[in-house]
PDB file of C-alpha atoms in Angstrom:
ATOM      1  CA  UNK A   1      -6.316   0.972   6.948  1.00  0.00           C
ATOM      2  CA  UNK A   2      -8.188   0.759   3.623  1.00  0.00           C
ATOM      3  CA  UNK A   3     -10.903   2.893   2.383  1.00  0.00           C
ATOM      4  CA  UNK A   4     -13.393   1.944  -0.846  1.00  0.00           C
ATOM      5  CA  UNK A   5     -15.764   4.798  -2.204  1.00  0.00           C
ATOM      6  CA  UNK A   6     -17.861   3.189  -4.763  1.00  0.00           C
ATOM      7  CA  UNK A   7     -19.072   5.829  -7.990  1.00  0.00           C
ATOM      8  CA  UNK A   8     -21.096   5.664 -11.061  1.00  0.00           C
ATOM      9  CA  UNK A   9     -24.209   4.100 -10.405  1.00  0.00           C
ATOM     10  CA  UNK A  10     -27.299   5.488 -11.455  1.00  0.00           C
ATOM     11  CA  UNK A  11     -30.632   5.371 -13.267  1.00  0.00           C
ATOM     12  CA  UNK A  12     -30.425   3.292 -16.705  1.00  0.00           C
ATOM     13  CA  UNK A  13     -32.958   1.711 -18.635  1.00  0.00           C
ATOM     14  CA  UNK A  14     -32.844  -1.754 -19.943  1.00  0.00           C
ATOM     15  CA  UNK A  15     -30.201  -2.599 -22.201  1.00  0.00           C
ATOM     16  CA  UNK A  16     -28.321   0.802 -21.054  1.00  0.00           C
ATOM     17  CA  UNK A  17     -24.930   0.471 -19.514  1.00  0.00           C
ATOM     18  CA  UNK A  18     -23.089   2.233 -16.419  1.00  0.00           C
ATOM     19  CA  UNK A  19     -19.660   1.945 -15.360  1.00  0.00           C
ATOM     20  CA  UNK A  20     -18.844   1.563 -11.873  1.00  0.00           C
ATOM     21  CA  UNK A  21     -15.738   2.521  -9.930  1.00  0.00           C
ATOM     22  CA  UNK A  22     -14.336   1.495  -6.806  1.00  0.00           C
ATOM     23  CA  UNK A  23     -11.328   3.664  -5.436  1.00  0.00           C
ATOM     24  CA  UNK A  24      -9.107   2.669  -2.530  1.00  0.00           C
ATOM     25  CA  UNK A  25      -6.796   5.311  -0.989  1.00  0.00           C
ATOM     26  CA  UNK A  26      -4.906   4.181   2.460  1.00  0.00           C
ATOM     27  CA  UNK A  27      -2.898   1.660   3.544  1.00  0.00           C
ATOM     28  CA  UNK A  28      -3.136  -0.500   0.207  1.00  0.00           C
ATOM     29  CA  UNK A  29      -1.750  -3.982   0.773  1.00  0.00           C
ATOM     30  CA  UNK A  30      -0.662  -5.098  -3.169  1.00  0.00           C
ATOM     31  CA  UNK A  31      -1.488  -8.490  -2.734  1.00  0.00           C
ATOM     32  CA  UNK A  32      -5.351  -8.561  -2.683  1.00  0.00           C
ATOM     33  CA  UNK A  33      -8.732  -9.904  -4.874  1.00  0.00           C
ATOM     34  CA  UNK A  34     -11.214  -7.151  -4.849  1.00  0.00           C
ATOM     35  CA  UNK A  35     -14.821  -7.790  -5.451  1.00  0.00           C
ATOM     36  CA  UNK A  36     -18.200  -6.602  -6.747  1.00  0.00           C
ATOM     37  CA  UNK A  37     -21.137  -7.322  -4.640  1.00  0.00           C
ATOM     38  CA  UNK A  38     -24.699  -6.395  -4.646  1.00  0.00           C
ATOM     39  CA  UNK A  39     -27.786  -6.267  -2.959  1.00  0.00           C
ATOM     40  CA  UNK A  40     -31.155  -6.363  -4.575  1.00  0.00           C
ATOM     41  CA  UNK A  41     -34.243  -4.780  -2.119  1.00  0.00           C
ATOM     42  CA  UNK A  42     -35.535  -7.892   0.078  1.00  0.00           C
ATOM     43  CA  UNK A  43     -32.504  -9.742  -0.977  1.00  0.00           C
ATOM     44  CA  UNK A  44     -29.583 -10.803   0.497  1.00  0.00           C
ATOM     45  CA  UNK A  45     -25.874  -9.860  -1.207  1.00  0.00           C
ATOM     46  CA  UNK A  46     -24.654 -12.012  -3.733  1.00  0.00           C
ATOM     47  CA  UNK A  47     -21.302 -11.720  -4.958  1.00  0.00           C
ATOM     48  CA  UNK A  48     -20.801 -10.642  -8.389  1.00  0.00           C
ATOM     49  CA  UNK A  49     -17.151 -10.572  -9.527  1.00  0.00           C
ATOM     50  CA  UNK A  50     -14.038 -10.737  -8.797  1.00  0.00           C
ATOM     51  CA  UNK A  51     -10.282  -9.869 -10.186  1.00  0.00           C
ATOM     52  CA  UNK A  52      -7.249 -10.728  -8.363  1.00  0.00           C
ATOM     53  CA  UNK A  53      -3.253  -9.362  -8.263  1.00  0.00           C
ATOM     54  CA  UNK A  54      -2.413 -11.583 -11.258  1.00  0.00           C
ATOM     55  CA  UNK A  55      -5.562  -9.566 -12.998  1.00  0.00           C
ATOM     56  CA  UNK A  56      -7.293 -13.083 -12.986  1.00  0.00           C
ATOM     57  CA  UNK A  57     -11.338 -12.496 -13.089  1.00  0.00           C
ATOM     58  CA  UNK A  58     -14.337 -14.591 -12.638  1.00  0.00           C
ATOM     59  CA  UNK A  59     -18.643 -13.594 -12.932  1.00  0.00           C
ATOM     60  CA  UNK A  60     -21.576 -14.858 -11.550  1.00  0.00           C
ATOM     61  CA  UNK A  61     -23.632 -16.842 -13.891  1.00  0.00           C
ATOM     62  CA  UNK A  62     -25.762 -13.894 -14.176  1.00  0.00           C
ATOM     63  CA  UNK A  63     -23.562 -11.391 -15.232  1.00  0.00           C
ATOM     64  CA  UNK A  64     -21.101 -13.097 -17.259  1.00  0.00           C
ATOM     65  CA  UNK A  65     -20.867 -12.093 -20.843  1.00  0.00           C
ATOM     66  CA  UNK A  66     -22.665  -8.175 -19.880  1.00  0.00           C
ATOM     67  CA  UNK A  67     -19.894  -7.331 -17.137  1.00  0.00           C
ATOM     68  CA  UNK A  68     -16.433  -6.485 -17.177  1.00  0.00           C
ATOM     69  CA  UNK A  69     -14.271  -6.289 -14.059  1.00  0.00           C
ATOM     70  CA  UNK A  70     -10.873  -4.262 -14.370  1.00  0.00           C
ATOM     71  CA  UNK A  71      -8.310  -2.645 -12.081  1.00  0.00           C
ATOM     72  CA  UNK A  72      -5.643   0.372 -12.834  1.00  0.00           C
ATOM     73  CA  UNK A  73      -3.365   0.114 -10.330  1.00  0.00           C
ATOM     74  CA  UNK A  74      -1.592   3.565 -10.803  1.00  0.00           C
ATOM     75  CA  UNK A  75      -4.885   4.917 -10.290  1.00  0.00           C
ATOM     76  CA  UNK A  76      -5.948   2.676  -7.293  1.00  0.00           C
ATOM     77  CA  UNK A  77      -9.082   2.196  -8.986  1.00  0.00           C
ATOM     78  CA  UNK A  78     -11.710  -0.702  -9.605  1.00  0.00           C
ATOM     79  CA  UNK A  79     -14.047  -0.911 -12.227  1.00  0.00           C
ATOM     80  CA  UNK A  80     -17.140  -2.827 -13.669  1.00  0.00           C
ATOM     81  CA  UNK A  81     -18.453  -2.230 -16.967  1.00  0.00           C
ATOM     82  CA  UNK A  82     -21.661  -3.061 -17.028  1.00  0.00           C
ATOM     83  CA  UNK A  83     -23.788  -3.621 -20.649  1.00  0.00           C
ATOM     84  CA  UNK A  84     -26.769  -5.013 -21.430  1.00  0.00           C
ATOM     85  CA  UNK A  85     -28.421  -4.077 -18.127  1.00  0.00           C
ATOM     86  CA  UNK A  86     -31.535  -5.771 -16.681  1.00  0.00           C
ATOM     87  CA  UNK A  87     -34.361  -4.660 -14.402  1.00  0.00           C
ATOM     88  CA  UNK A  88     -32.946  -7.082 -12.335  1.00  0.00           C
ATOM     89  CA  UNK A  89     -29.750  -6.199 -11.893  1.00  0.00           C
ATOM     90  CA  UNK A  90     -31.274  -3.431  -9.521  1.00  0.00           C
ATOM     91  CA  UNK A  91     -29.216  -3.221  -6.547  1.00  0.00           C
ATOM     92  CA  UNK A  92     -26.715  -1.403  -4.429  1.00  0.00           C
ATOM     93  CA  UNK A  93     -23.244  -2.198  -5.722  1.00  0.00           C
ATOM     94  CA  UNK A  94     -20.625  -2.687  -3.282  1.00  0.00           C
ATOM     95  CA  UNK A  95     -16.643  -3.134  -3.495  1.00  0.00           C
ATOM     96  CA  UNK A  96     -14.649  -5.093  -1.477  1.00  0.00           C
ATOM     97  CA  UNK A  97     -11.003  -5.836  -1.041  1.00  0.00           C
ATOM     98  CA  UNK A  98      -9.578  -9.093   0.498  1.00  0.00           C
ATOM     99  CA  UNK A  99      -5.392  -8.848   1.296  1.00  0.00           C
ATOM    100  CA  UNK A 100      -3.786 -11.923   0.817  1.00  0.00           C
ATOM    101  CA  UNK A 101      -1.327 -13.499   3.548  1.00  0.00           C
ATOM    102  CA  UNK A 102      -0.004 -12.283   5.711  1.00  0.00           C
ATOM    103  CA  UNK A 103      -2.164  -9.768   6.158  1.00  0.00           C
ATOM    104  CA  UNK A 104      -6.000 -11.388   5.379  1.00  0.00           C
ATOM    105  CA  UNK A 105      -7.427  -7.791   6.009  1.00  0.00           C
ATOM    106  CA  UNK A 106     -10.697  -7.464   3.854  1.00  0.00           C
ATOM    107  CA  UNK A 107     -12.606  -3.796   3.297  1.00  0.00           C
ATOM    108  CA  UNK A 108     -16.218  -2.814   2.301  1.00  0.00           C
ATOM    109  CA  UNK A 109     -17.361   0.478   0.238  1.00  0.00           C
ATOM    110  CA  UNK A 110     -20.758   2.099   1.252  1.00  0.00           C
ATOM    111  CA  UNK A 111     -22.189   0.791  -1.979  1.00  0.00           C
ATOM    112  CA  UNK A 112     -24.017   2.771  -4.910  1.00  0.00           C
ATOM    113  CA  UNK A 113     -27.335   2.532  -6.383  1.00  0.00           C
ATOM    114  CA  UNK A 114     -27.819   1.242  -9.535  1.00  0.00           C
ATOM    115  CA  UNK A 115     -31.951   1.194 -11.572  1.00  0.00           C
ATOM    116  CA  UNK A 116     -32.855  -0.588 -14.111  1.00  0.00           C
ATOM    117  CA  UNK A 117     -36.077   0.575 -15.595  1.00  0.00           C
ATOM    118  CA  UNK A 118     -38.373  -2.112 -17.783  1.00  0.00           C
TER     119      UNK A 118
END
């Protein structure tokens, strides 16, 4: 059993930055990817970003070059650096965990809200 609370979002205006964290307390399974998601109002969740075990990351088109996905493992803790924010990067930010074999367990957080004003 894996929980994910999701902290730092907030109002910003454009151009501002927030930092995001994602901490996991449980039953942590080392070998996993965790994720940023989010979900814009009247818009379905789109994945964001992603860092694996081997601290290997990848962006959506969108986001690449303003975000920065990181992990501290002694602190069980996920975060994305955000810069450069847009009004459309509004959303509710959600981390998620996916174990790798032989578990294939995968975890949601509750999300946080994250403004960007114009």
């Amino acid at each position: 059993q894996v929980q994910l609370v999701e902290s730092g979002g907030g109002l910003v205006q454009a151009g501002g930055s927030l930092r995001l964290s994602c901490s996991a307390s449980g039953d942590i399974f080392a070998p996993n990817t965790m994720n940023w998601y989010r979900q814009a109002p009247g818009k379905q969740r789109e994945w964001v970003a992603d860092i694996t075990i081997g601290e290997n990351t990848r962006y959506a088109e969108s986001v690449q070059g303003r975000f920065t996905i990181s992990r501290d493992y002694a602190k069980n803790t996920m975060y994305l650096q955000m810069n450069g924010l847009k009004p459309e990067d509004t959303g509710v930010y959600y981390c998620h965990m996916r174990e790798l074999p032989p578990r294939w367990n995968y975890y949601w957080g509750q999300g946080t809200q994250v403004t960007v004003s114009s």
